[in-house]
Amino acid sequence: MAQPKNVKPTESELEILQVLWSKESATVREVHEELAASKDVGYTTTLKLMQIMHDKGLVSRDDSSKTHIYKAIVSREKTQKHLLGKMINTLFAGSPAQLVMQALGNHKTSKDELNEIQNLLNTLKKQ
Amino acid sequence: MAQPKNVKPTESELEILQVLWSKESATVREVHEELAASKDVGYTTTLKLMQIMHDKGLVSRDDSSKTHIYKAIVSREKTQKHLLGKMINTLFAGSPAQLVMQALGNHKTSKDELNEIQNLLNTLKKQ
DNA sequence: CCATATTTACGATTTAATTCGTATAATAAA
DNA sequence: TTTATTATACGAATTAAATCGTAAATATGG
């Protein structure tokens, strides 16, 4: 598979993508270290998952040297957009505003972040 | 299982919960009709899923008459809160604000809804 | 009452996700 | 060069989700 059309990573794949997004590129070992820090999992499991992700076209792989180097192909934003849209539909009756209310109401947000949101809100209101 | 501790419905279970939340209570037949409207699925599949959900404690069942009547036990809000929190962690690096920006930026929102969000924002800013 | 329709129960299959053991190749260290 | 370490490849087992067929029980219409 070449290009990613269906951006639908599984739970475990998302964990790996998280690491790849934060690092730009990484080896299986590096990804695994991060995962193993918070989760009990074997090295070959991480390896296998990353191989599958490569087959699916979720990540690219440079295998010019023995230790392969992986990068995320699917972008964080695209994935966010897709999964968020899905959640809005299946859990918030299609209303992004409801989701926003729930997110702001239940989670701590800093002044700076609130201001950022305010700016976006101002822009949207003008349209 | 009696009380729902782990609020982690699967994809299909969420679809069924959506119907139950919107109706307050419903039979398998009623739920199935709704699902079948937008999806190709057999009656016994819906039945089986609802039985499993009952085993898991996601729904309650009144089986005093032949046709059983189901209600959601897990609340919409609790489920939203749980899954949203999870998404914020696994996909938005723990930042609810990022999620909000993404949601507002990518999805149409009405003036009324924007005002609602503005009100909440005002409240939060004062704290 | 009899035939038809509806419902639940239950088991089995299929598909996908996750996990890991073992073999083999490549590299590094001694 | 031999030994130990580190990688990948691959197959297989496990688990969970989703799907549906069939049988039995119950209700309904004629």
PDB file of C-alpha atoms (C1' of nucleotides) in Angstrom:
ATOM      1  CA  MET A   1       0.000   0.000   0.000  1.00  0.00           C
ATOM      2  CA  ALA A   2       1.397   3.377  -0.925  1.00  0.00           C
ATOM      3  CA  GLN A   3      -0.605   6.371   0.217  1.00  0.00           C
ATOM      4  CA  PRO A   4      -2.779   6.501   3.300  1.00  0.00           C
ATOM      5  CA  LYS A   5      -6.423   6.949   2.417  1.00  0.00           C
ATOM      6  CA  ASN A   6      -8.227   5.584   5.421  1.00  0.00           C
ATOM      7  CA  VAL A   7      -6.653   7.252   8.403  1.00  0.00           C
ATOM      8  CA  LYS A   8      -7.838   4.772  10.966  1.00  0.00           C
ATOM      9  CA  PRO A   9      -5.001   3.702  13.195  1.00  0.00           C
ATOM     10  CA  THR A  10      -5.800   1.304  15.990  1.00  0.00           C
ATOM     11  CA  GLU A  11      -5.242   2.045  19.651  1.00  0.00           C
ATOM     12  CA  SER A  12      -1.733   0.594  19.681  1.00  0.00           C
ATOM     13  CA  GLU A  13      -0.845   2.194  16.407  1.00  0.00           C
ATOM     14  CA  LEU A  14      -1.826   5.559  17.828  1.00  0.00           C
ATOM     15  CA  GLU A  15       0.563   5.081  20.711  1.00  0.00           C
ATOM     16  CA  ILE A  16       3.361   4.470  18.260  1.00  0.00           C
ATOM     17  CA  LEU A  17       2.345   7.398  16.073  1.00  0.00           C
ATOM     18  CA  GLN A  18       2.455   9.613  19.132  1.00  0.00           C
ATOM     19  CA  VAL A  19       6.096   8.771  19.612  1.00  0.00           C
ATOM     20  CA  LEU A  20       6.917   9.211  15.949  1.00  0.00           C
ATOM     21  CA  TRP A  21       5.148  12.555  15.795  1.00  0.00           C
ATOM     22  CA  SER A  22       7.078  13.795  18.798  1.00  0.00           C
ATOM     23  CA  LYS A  23      10.420  12.636  17.477  1.00  0.00           C
ATOM     24  CA  GLU A  24      10.157  13.201  13.748  1.00  0.00           C
ATOM     25  CA  SER A  25      11.842   9.868  13.164  1.00  0.00           C
ATOM     26  CA  ALA A  26      12.807   6.900  15.299  1.00  0.00           C
ATOM     27  CA  THR A  27      13.997   3.321  15.392  1.00  0.00           C
ATOM     28  CA  VAL A  28      11.938   0.454  16.723  1.00  0.00           C
ATOM     29  CA  ARG A  29      14.170   0.443  19.764  1.00  0.00           C
ATOM     30  CA  GLU A  30      13.520   4.103  20.490  1.00  0.00           C
ATOM     31  CA  VAL A  31       9.803   3.758  20.079  1.00  0.00           C
ATOM     32  CA  HIS A  32       9.799   0.665  22.191  1.00  0.00           C
ATOM     33  CA  GLU A  33      11.713   2.305  25.053  1.00  0.00           C
ATOM     34  CA  GLU A  34       9.078   5.000  25.239  1.00  0.00           C
ATOM     35  CA  LEU A  35       6.195   2.587  25.170  1.00  0.00           C
ATOM     36  CA  ALA A  36       7.795   0.235  27.666  1.00  0.00           C
ATOM     37  CA  ALA A  37       8.167   3.117  30.103  1.00  0.00           C
ATOM     38  CA  SER A  38       4.442   3.241  30.654  1.00  0.00           C
ATOM     39  CA  LYS A  39       3.319  -0.169  29.518  1.00  0.00           C
ATOM     40  CA  ASP A  40       4.370  -3.763  29.793  1.00  0.00           C
ATOM     41  CA  VAL A  41       5.115  -4.903  26.288  1.00  0.00           C
ATOM     42  CA  GLY A  42       7.740  -6.972  24.464  1.00  0.00           C
ATOM     43  CA  TYR A  43      10.184  -5.627  21.929  1.00  0.00           C
ATOM     44  CA  THR A  44       9.036  -7.913  19.136  1.00  0.00           C
ATOM     45  CA  THR A  45       5.486  -6.776  19.690  1.00  0.00           C
ATOM     46  CA  THR A  46       6.451  -3.198  18.994  1.00  0.00           C
ATOM     47  CA  LEU A  47       8.501  -4.327  16.029  1.00  0.00           C
ATOM     48  CA  LYS A  48       5.641  -6.310  14.582  1.00  0.00           C
ATOM     49  CA  LEU A  49       3.239  -3.431  14.996  1.00  0.00           C
ATOM     50  CA  MET A  50       5.572  -1.049  13.223  1.00  0.00           C
ATOM     51  CA  GLN A  51       6.004  -3.534  10.403  1.00  0.00           C
ATOM     52  CA  ILE A  52       2.258  -3.786  10.038  1.00  0.00           C
ATOM     53  CA  MET A  53       1.994  -0.012  10.064  1.00  0.00           C
ATOM     54  CA  HIS A  54       4.527   0.072   7.292  1.00  0.00           C
ATOM     55  CA  ASP A  55       2.485  -2.411   5.269  1.00  0.00           C
ATOM     56  CA  LYS A  56      -0.574  -0.254   5.797  1.00  0.00           C
ATOM     57  CA  GLY A  57       1.259   2.867   4.722  1.00  0.00           C
ATOM     58  CA  LEU A  58       0.993   4.612   8.060  1.00  0.00           C
ATOM     59  CA  VAL A  59       4.747   4.989   8.382  1.00  0.00           C
ATOM     60  CA  SER A  60       7.732   5.132   6.082  1.00  0.00           C
ATOM     61  CA  ARG A  61      10.894   3.136   6.610  1.00  0.00           C
ATOM     62  CA  ASP A  62      14.490   3.748   5.712  1.00  0.00           C
ATOM     63  CA  ASP A  63      16.090   0.325   5.628  1.00  0.00           C
ATOM     64  CA  SER A  64      19.360   1.316   4.015  1.00  0.00           C
ATOM     65  CA  SER A  65      21.181   0.302   7.155  1.00  0.00           C
ATOM     66  CA  LYS A  66      20.484  -2.644   9.365  1.00  0.00           C
ATOM     67  CA  THR A  67      18.645  -0.646  11.964  1.00  0.00           C
ATOM     68  CA  HIS A  68      15.602   0.726  10.188  1.00  0.00           C
ATOM     69  CA  ILE A  69      14.421   4.247  10.702  1.00  0.00           C
ATOM     70  CA  TYR A  70      10.746   5.021  10.753  1.00  0.00           C
ATOM     71  CA  LYS A  71       8.761   8.180  10.165  1.00  0.00           C
ATOM     72  CA  ALA A  72       5.051   8.832  10.431  1.00  0.00           C
ATOM     73  CA  ILE A  73       3.426   9.323   7.057  1.00  0.00           C
ATOM     74  CA  VAL A  74      -0.019  10.237   8.307  1.00  0.00           C
ATOM     75  CA  SER A  75       0.070  13.657   9.850  1.00  0.00           C
ATOM     76  CA  ARG A  76      -0.987  14.337  13.378  1.00  0.00           C
ATOM     77  CA  GLU A  77      -3.467  16.942  12.204  1.00  0.00           C
ATOM     78  CA  LYS A  78      -5.097  14.780   9.609  1.00  0.00           C
ATOM     79  CA  THR A  79      -5.495  11.991  12.114  1.00  0.00           C
ATOM     80  CA  GLN A  80      -6.858  14.355  14.717  1.00  0.00           C
ATOM     81  CA  LYS A  81      -9.321  15.762  12.243  1.00  0.00           C
ATOM     82  CA  HIS A  82     -10.534  12.365  11.199  1.00  0.00           C
ATOM     83  CA  LEU A  83     -10.960  10.864  14.643  1.00  0.00           C
ATOM     84  CA  LEU A  84     -12.441  14.036  16.050  1.00  0.00           C
ATOM     85  CA  GLY A  85     -15.011  14.152  13.284  1.00  0.00           C
ATOM     86  CA  LYS A  86     -15.925  10.610  13.997  1.00  0.00           C
ATOM     87  CA  MET A  87     -16.269  11.244  17.679  1.00  0.00           C
ATOM     88  CA  ILE A  88     -18.451  14.268  17.068  1.00  0.00           C
ATOM     89  CA  ASN A  89     -20.748  12.127  15.013  1.00  0.00           C
ATOM     90  CA  THR A  90     -20.955   9.053  17.171  1.00  0.00           C
ATOM     91  CA  LEU A  91     -20.838  10.653  20.563  1.00  0.00           C
ATOM     92  CA  PHE A  92     -21.915  14.272  20.305  1.00  0.00           C
ATOM     93  CA  ALA A  93     -24.829  13.949  17.921  1.00  0.00           C
ATOM     94  CA  GLY A  94     -22.926  15.781  15.210  1.00  0.00           C
ATOM     95  CA  SER A  95     -22.456  18.933  17.246  1.00  0.00           C
ATOM     96  CA  PRO A  96     -18.870  20.142  17.530  1.00  0.00           C
ATOM     97  CA  ALA A  97     -20.023  22.801  19.956  1.00  0.00           C
ATOM     98  CA  GLN A  98     -21.212  20.188  22.416  1.00  0.00           C
ATOM     99  CA  LEU A  99     -17.840  18.562  22.274  1.00  0.00           C
ATOM    100  CA  VAL A 100     -16.112  21.873  22.853  1.00  0.00           C
ATOM    101  CA  MET A 101     -18.304  22.633  25.841  1.00  0.00           C
ATOM    102  CA  GLN A 102     -17.613  19.241  27.327  1.00  0.00           C
ATOM    103  CA  ALA A 103     -13.862  19.573  26.719  1.00  0.00           C
ATOM    104  CA  LEU A 104     -13.616  23.054  28.205  1.00  0.00           C
ATOM    105  CA  GLY A 105     -15.923  22.290  31.076  1.00  0.00           C
ATOM    106  CA  ASN A 106     -14.140  19.181  32.244  1.00  0.00           C
ATOM    107  CA  HIS A 107     -10.484  19.875  31.693  1.00  0.00           C
ATOM    108  CA  LYS A 108      -8.134  22.470  33.029  1.00  0.00           C
ATOM    109  CA  THR A 109      -7.116  25.084  30.526  1.00  0.00           C
ATOM    110  CA  SER A 110      -4.552  27.810  31.005  1.00  0.00           C
ATOM    111  CA  LYS A 111      -5.182  31.520  30.506  1.00  0.00           C
ATOM    112  CA  ASP A 112      -2.995  31.521  27.439  1.00  0.00           C
ATOM    113  CA  GLU A 113      -4.915  28.710  25.908  1.00  0.00           C
ATOM    114  CA  LEU A 114      -8.214  30.355  26.706  1.00  0.00           C
ATOM    115  CA  ASN A 115      -6.986  33.467  24.942  1.00  0.00           C
ATOM    116  CA  GLU A 116      -6.009  31.460  21.903  1.00  0.00           C
ATOM    117  CA  ILE A 117      -9.457  29.976  21.799  1.00  0.00           C
ATOM    118  CA  GLN A 118     -10.911  33.457  22.228  1.00  0.00           C
ATOM    119  CA  ASN A 119      -8.998  34.665  19.202  1.00  0.00           C
ATOM    120  CA  LEU A 120     -10.252  31.838  17.076  1.00  0.00           C
ATOM    121  CA  LEU A 121     -13.743  32.464  18.339  1.00  0.00           C
ATOM    122  CA  ASN A 122     -13.505  36.125  17.358  1.00  0.00           C
ATOM    123  CA  THR A 123     -12.457  35.165  13.875  1.00  0.00           C
ATOM    124  CA  LEU A 124     -15.307  32.708  13.506  1.00  0.00           C
ATOM    125  CA  LYS A 125     -17.860  35.187  14.809  1.00  0.00           C
ATOM    126  CA  LYS A 126     -16.943  37.753  12.193  1.00  0.00           C
ATOM    127  CA  GLN A 127     -17.738  35.434   9.341  1.00  0.00           C
TER     128      GLN A 127
ATOM    129  CA  MET B   1     -21.593  -7.701  36.209  1.00  0.00           C
ATOM    130  CA  ALA B   2     -23.551  -5.114  38.084  1.00  0.00           C
ATOM    131  CA  GLN B   3     -22.241  -1.577  37.912  1.00  0.00           C
ATOM    132  CA  PRO B   4     -20.295  -0.093  35.001  1.00  0.00           C
ATOM    133  CA  LYS B   5     -16.789   0.823  36.057  1.00  0.00           C
ATOM    134  CA  ASN B   6     -14.889   0.751  32.814  1.00  0.00           C
ATOM    135  CA  VAL B   7     -16.891   2.898  30.445  1.00  0.00           C
ATOM    136  CA  LYS B   8     -15.355   1.575  27.309  1.00  0.00           C
ATOM    137  CA  PRO B   9     -18.025   0.663  24.793  1.00  0.00           C
ATOM    138  CA  THR B  10     -16.904  -0.605  21.426  1.00  0.00           C
ATOM    139  CA  GLU B  11     -17.753   1.089  18.149  1.00  0.00           C
ATOM    140  CA  SER B  12     -20.909  -0.947  17.639  1.00  0.00           C
ATOM    141  CA  GLU B  13     -21.942  -0.611  21.220  1.00  0.00           C
ATOM    142  CA  LEU B  14     -21.689   3.144  20.897  1.00  0.00           C
ATOM    143  CA  GLU B  15     -24.068   3.081  17.953  1.00  0.00           C
ATOM    144  CA  ILE B  16     -26.575   1.220  20.055  1.00  0.00           C
ATOM    145  CA  LEU B  17     -26.067   3.508  23.037  1.00  0.00           C
ATOM    146  CA  GLN B  18     -26.730   6.480  20.770  1.00  0.00           C
ATOM    147  CA  VAL B  19     -30.159   5.085  20.007  1.00  0.00           C
ATOM    148  CA  LEU B  20     -30.891   4.249  23.621  1.00  0.00           C
ATOM    149  CA  TRP B  21     -29.808   7.688  24.780  1.00  0.00           C
ATOM    150  CA  SER B  22     -32.061   9.343  22.237  1.00  0.00           C
ATOM    151  CA  LYS B  23     -35.075   7.206  23.118  1.00  0.00           C
ATOM    152  CA  GLU B  24     -34.754   6.685  26.859  1.00  0.00           C
ATOM    153  CA  SER B  25     -35.739   3.041  26.389  1.00  0.00           C
ATOM    154  CA  ALA B  26     -36.203   0.703  23.447  1.00  0.00           C
ATOM    155  CA  THR B  27     -36.663  -2.850  22.272  1.00  0.00           C
ATOM    156  CA  VAL B  28     -34.132  -4.700  20.182  1.00  0.00           C
ATOM    157  CA  ARG B  29     -36.450  -4.273  17.234  1.00  0.00           C
ATOM    158  CA  GLU B  30     -36.557  -0.499  17.650  1.00  0.00           C
ATOM    159  CA  VAL B  31     -32.838  -0.183  18.002  1.00  0.00           C
ATOM    160  CA  HIS B  32     -32.329  -2.446  15.053  1.00  0.00           C
ATOM    161  CA  GLU B  33     -34.634  -0.450  12.799  1.00  0.00           C
ATOM    162  CA  GLU B  34     -32.598   2.645  13.470  1.00  0.00           C
ATOM    163  CA  LEU B  35     -29.295   0.970  12.866  1.00  0.00           C
ATOM    164  CA  ALA B  36     -30.497  -0.804   9.745  1.00  0.00           C
ATOM    165  CA  ALA B  37     -31.539   2.534   8.282  1.00  0.00           C
ATOM    166  CA  SER B  38     -27.939   3.565   7.878  1.00  0.00           C
ATOM    167  CA  LYS B  39     -26.129   0.256   7.933  1.00  0.00           C
ATOM    168  CA  ASP B  40     -26.452  -3.227   6.582  1.00  0.00           C
ATOM    169  CA  VAL B  41     -26.814  -5.482   9.572  1.00  0.00           C
ATOM    170  CA  GLY B  42     -28.902  -8.485  10.626  1.00  0.00           C
ATOM    171  CA  TYR B  43     -31.455  -8.458  13.414  1.00  0.00           C
ATOM    172  CA  THR B  44     -29.761 -11.183  15.400  1.00  0.00           C
ATOM    173  CA  THR B  45     -26.527  -9.251  15.286  1.00  0.00           C
ATOM    174  CA  THR B  46     -28.149  -6.314  17.008  1.00  0.00           C
ATOM    175  CA  LEU B  47     -29.809  -8.665  19.455  1.00  0.00           C
ATOM    176  CA  LYS B  48     -26.560 -10.377  20.284  1.00  0.00           C
ATOM    177  CA  LEU B  49     -24.764  -7.092  20.805  1.00  0.00           C
ATOM    178  CA  MET B  50     -27.448  -5.869  23.159  1.00  0.00           C
ATOM    179  CA  GLN B  51     -27.266  -9.120  25.107  1.00  0.00           C
ATOM    180  CA  ILE B  52     -23.535  -8.707  25.444  1.00  0.00           C
ATOM    181  CA  MET B  53     -24.007  -5.117  26.546  1.00  0.00           C
ATOM    182  CA  HIS B  54     -26.397  -6.371  29.182  1.00  0.00           C
ATOM    183  CA  ASP B  55     -23.828  -8.896  30.401  1.00  0.00           C
ATOM    184  CA  LYS B  56     -21.272  -6.112  30.613  1.00  0.00           C
ATOM    185  CA  GLY B  57     -23.623  -3.873  32.534  1.00  0.00           C
ATOM    186  CA  LEU B  58     -23.843  -1.198  29.870  1.00  0.00           C
ATOM    187  CA  VAL B  59     -27.615  -1.505  29.610  1.00  0.00           C
ATOM    188  CA  SER B  60     -30.464  -2.654  31.795  1.00  0.00           C
ATOM    189  CA  ARG B  61     -33.192  -5.003  30.637  1.00  0.00           C
ATOM    190  CA  ASP B  62     -36.797  -5.414  31.617  1.00  0.00           C
ATOM    191  CA  ASP B  63     -37.684  -8.969  30.643  1.00  0.00           C
ATOM    192  CA  SER B  64     -41.011  -9.196  32.408  1.00  0.00           C
ATOM    193  CA  SER B  65     -42.733  -9.570  29.068  1.00  0.00           C
ATOM    194  CA  LYS B  66     -41.548 -11.520  26.094  1.00  0.00           C
ATOM    195  CA  THR B  67     -40.256  -8.493  24.268  1.00  0.00           C
ATOM    196  CA  HIS B  68     -37.488  -7.131  26.420  1.00  0.00           C
ATOM    197  CA  ILE B  69     -37.046  -3.454  27.013  1.00  0.00           C
ATOM    198  CA  TYR B  70     -33.596  -1.974  27.260  1.00  0.00           C
ATOM    199  CA  LYS B  71     -32.235   1.214  28.793  1.00  0.00           C
ATOM    200  CA  ALA B  72     -28.747   2.643  28.788  1.00  0.00           C
ATOM    201  CA  ILE B  73     -27.112   2.428  32.186  1.00  0.00           C
ATOM    202  CA  VAL B  74     -23.981   4.369  31.322  1.00  0.00           C
ATOM    203  CA  SER B  75     -24.818   8.012  30.837  1.00  0.00           C
ATOM    204  CA  ARG B  76     -24.047   9.887  27.681  1.00  0.00           C
ATOM    205  CA  GLU B  77     -22.103  12.499  29.610  1.00  0.00           C
ATOM    206  CA  LYS B  78     -19.987  10.044  31.494  1.00  0.00           C
ATOM    207  CA  THR B  79     -19.142   8.237  28.313  1.00  0.00           C
ATOM    208  CA  GLN B  80     -18.366  11.473  26.515  1.00  0.00           C
ATOM    209  CA  LYS B  81     -16.162  12.597  29.353  1.00  0.00           C
ATOM    210  CA  HIS B  82     -14.269   9.361  29.434  1.00  0.00           C
ATOM    211  CA  LEU B  83     -13.651   9.004  25.717  1.00  0.00           C
ATOM    212  CA  LEU B  84     -12.881  12.670  25.297  1.00  0.00           C
ATOM    213  CA  GLY B  85     -10.303  12.531  28.048  1.00  0.00           C
ATOM    214  CA  LYS B  86      -8.738   9.566  26.423  1.00  0.00           C
ATOM    215  CA  MET B  87      -8.620  11.264  23.063  1.00  0.00           C
ATOM    216  CA  ILE B  88      -7.066  14.365  24.556  1.00  0.00           C
ATOM    217  CA  ASN B  89      -4.337  12.228  25.987  1.00  0.00           C
ATOM    218  CA  THR B  90      -3.620   9.953  23.071  1.00  0.00           C
ATOM    219  CA  LEU B  91      -4.128  12.395  20.259  1.00  0.00           C
ATOM    220  CA  PHE B  92      -3.772  15.932  21.544  1.00  0.00           C
ATOM    221  CA  ALA B  93      -0.779  15.532  23.816  1.00  0.00           C
ATOM    222  CA  GLY B  94      -2.925  16.153  26.879  1.00  0.00           C
ATOM    223  CA  SER B  95      -4.064  19.590  25.765  1.00  0.00           C
ATOM    224  CA  PRO B  96      -7.835  20.113  25.696  1.00  0.00           C
ATOM    225  CA  ALA B  97      -7.293  23.514  24.117  1.00  0.00           C
ATOM    226  CA  GLN B  98      -5.666  21.939  21.092  1.00  0.00           C
ATOM    227  CA  LEU B  99      -8.648  19.707  20.684  1.00  0.00           C
ATOM    228  CA  VAL B 100     -11.001  22.648  20.953  1.00  0.00           C
ATOM    229  CA  MET B 101      -9.087  24.589  18.330  1.00  0.00           C
ATOM    230  CA  GLN B 102      -9.152  21.661  15.993  1.00  0.00           C
ATOM    231  CA  ALA B 103     -12.861  21.089  16.552  1.00  0.00           C
ATOM    232  CA  LEU B 104     -13.818  24.722  16.051  1.00  0.00           C
ATOM    233  CA  GLY B 105     -11.490  25.217  13.140  1.00  0.00           C
ATOM    234  CA  ASN B 106     -12.636  22.261  11.130  1.00  0.00           C
ATOM    235  CA  HIS B 107     -16.339  22.032  11.735  1.00  0.00           C
ATOM    236  CA  LYS B 108     -19.173  24.378  11.045  1.00  0.00           C
ATOM    237  CA  THR B 109     -20.631  25.950  14.108  1.00  0.00           C
ATOM    238  CA  SER B 110     -23.700  28.155  14.287  1.00  0.00           C
ATOM    239  CA  LYS B 111     -23.777  31.666  15.745  1.00  0.00           C
ATOM    240  CA  ASP B 112     -25.860  30.433  18.653  1.00  0.00           C
ATOM    241  CA  GLU B 113     -23.382  27.743  19.449  1.00  0.00           C
ATOM    242  CA  LEU B 114     -20.476  30.157  19.195  1.00  0.00           C
ATOM    243  CA  ASN B 115     -22.253  32.390  21.679  1.00  0.00           C
ATOM    244  CA  GLU B 116     -22.737  29.511  24.058  1.00  0.00           C
ATOM    245  CA  ILE B 117     -19.070  28.741  23.868  1.00  0.00           C
ATOM    246  CA  GLN B 118     -18.313  32.432  24.396  1.00  0.00           C
ATOM    247  CA  ASN B 119     -20.342  32.405  27.587  1.00  0.00           C
ATOM    248  CA  LEU B 120     -18.508  29.417  28.926  1.00  0.00           C
ATOM    249  CA  LEU B 121     -15.247  31.032  27.954  1.00  0.00           C
ATOM    250  CA  ASN B 122     -16.143  34.178  29.849  1.00  0.00           C
ATOM    251  CA  THR B 123     -16.894  32.159  32.939  1.00  0.00           C
ATOM    252  CA  LEU B 124     -13.626  30.299  32.713  1.00  0.00           C
ATOM    253  CA  LYS B 125     -11.622  33.465  32.145  1.00  0.00           C
ATOM    254  CA  LYS B 126     -12.944  35.042  35.327  1.00  0.00           C
ATOM    255  CA  GLN B 127     -11.619  32.261  37.482  1.00  0.00           C
TER     256      GLN B 127
ATOM    257  C1'  DC C   1     -56.895 -24.568  17.423  1.00  0.00           C
ATOM    258  C1'  DC C   2     -53.523 -24.036  13.780  1.00  0.00           C
ATOM    259  C1'  DA C   3     -50.363 -21.467  11.048  1.00  0.00           C
ATOM    260  C1'  DT C   4     -47.514 -17.549  10.883  1.00  0.00           C
ATOM    261  C1'  DA C   5     -44.672 -14.181  12.761  1.00  0.00           C
ATOM    262  C1'  DT C   6     -41.772 -12.441  16.337  1.00  0.00           C
ATOM    263  C1'  DT C   7     -38.558 -12.909  19.865  1.00  0.00           C
ATOM    264  C1'  DT C   8     -34.848 -14.678  22.572  1.00  0.00           C
ATOM    265  C1'  DA C   9     -30.983 -17.924  23.353  1.00  0.00           C
ATOM    266  C1'  DC C  10     -27.006 -19.949  21.935  1.00  0.00           C
ATOM    267  C1'  DG C  11     -23.272 -21.594  19.394  1.00  0.00           C
ATOM    268  C1'  DA C  12     -20.133 -21.053  15.685  1.00  0.00           C
ATOM    269  C1'  DT C  13     -17.611 -18.533  12.313  1.00  0.00           C
ATOM    270  C1'  DT C  14     -15.059 -14.736  10.657  1.00  0.00           C
ATOM    271  C1'  DT C  15     -12.202 -10.953  10.934  1.00  0.00           C
ATOM    272  C1'  DA C  16      -9.067  -7.887  13.127  1.00  0.00           C
ATOM    273  C1'  DA C  17      -5.858  -6.663  16.748  1.00  0.00           C
ATOM    274  C1'  DT C  18      -2.363  -7.889  19.798  1.00  0.00           C
ATOM    275  C1'  DT C  19       1.225 -10.576  21.527  1.00  0.00           C
ATOM    276  C1'  DC C  20       5.283 -13.139  21.472  1.00  0.00           C
ATOM    277  C1'  DG C  21       8.607 -17.153  20.381  1.00  0.00           C
ATOM    278  C1'  DT C  22      12.058 -18.626  17.396  1.00  0.00           C
ATOM    279  C1'  DA C  23      15.126 -18.337  13.515  1.00  0.00           C
ATOM    280  C1'  DT C  24      18.331 -15.809  11.019  1.00  0.00           C
ATOM    281  C1'  DA C  25      21.225 -12.037   9.713  1.00  0.00           C
ATOM    282  C1'  DA C  26      24.181  -8.227  10.876  1.00  0.00           C
ATOM    283  C1'  DT C  27      27.039  -5.843  13.990  1.00  0.00           C
ATOM    284  C1'  DA C  28      30.066  -5.056  17.866  1.00  0.00           C
ATOM    285  C1'  DA C  29      33.099  -6.599  21.431  1.00  0.00           C
ATOM    286  C1'  DA C  30      36.456  -9.653  23.224  1.00  0.00           C
TER     287       DA C  30
ATOM    288  C1'  DT D   1      37.968 -14.973  14.735  1.00  0.00           C
ATOM    289  C1'  DT D   2      34.838 -16.331  18.107  1.00  0.00           C
ATOM    290  C1'  DT D   3      31.189 -14.781  21.177  1.00  0.00           C
ATOM    291  C1'  DA D   4      27.635 -11.889  22.553  1.00  0.00           C
ATOM    292  C1'  DT D   5      24.406  -8.459  21.327  1.00  0.00           C
ATOM    293  C1'  DT D   6      20.970  -6.372  18.557  1.00  0.00           C
ATOM    294  C1'  DA D   7      18.048  -6.355  14.541  1.00  0.00           C
ATOM    295  C1'  DT D   8      14.573  -8.029  11.450  1.00  0.00           C
ATOM    296  C1'  DA D   9      11.396 -11.561   9.600  1.00  0.00           C
ATOM    297  C1'  DC D  10       7.921 -14.651  10.114  1.00  0.00           C
ATOM    298  C1'  DG D  11       4.628 -17.688  11.836  1.00  0.00           C
ATOM    299  C1'  DA D  12       1.465 -18.796  15.240  1.00  0.00           C
ATOM    300  C1'  DA D  13      -1.375 -18.283  19.341  1.00  0.00           C
ATOM    301  C1'  DT D  14      -4.527 -15.494  21.850  1.00  0.00           C
ATOM    302  C1'  DT D  15      -8.045 -12.374  22.548  1.00  0.00           C
ATOM    303  C1'  DA D  16     -11.838  -9.531  21.348  1.00  0.00           C
ATOM    304  C1'  DA D  17     -15.343  -7.799  18.189  1.00  0.00           C
ATOM    305  C1'  DA D  18     -18.824  -8.517  14.978  1.00  0.00           C
ATOM    306  C1'  DT D  19     -21.793 -11.400  12.331  1.00  0.00           C
ATOM    307  C1'  DC D  20     -25.229 -14.625  11.573  1.00  0.00           C
ATOM    308  C1'  DG D  21     -27.731 -19.288  11.393  1.00  0.00           C
ATOM    309  C1'  DT D  22     -30.730 -22.234  13.722  1.00  0.00           C
ATOM    310  C1'  DA D  23     -33.685 -23.745  17.367  1.00  0.00           C
ATOM    311  C1'  DA D  24     -36.958 -23.040  20.851  1.00  0.00           C
ATOM    312  C1'  DA D  25     -40.367 -20.278  23.093  1.00  0.00           C
ATOM    313  C1'  DT D  26     -44.034 -17.054  22.879  1.00  0.00           C
ATOM    314  C1'  DA D  27     -47.464 -14.406  20.930  1.00  0.00           C
ATOM    315  C1'  DT D  28     -50.922 -13.182  17.123  1.00  0.00           C
ATOM    316  C1'  DG D  29     -54.300 -13.575  13.424  1.00  0.00           C
ATOM    317  C1'  DG D  30     -57.367 -16.342  11.067  1.00  0.00           C
TER     318       DG D  30
END
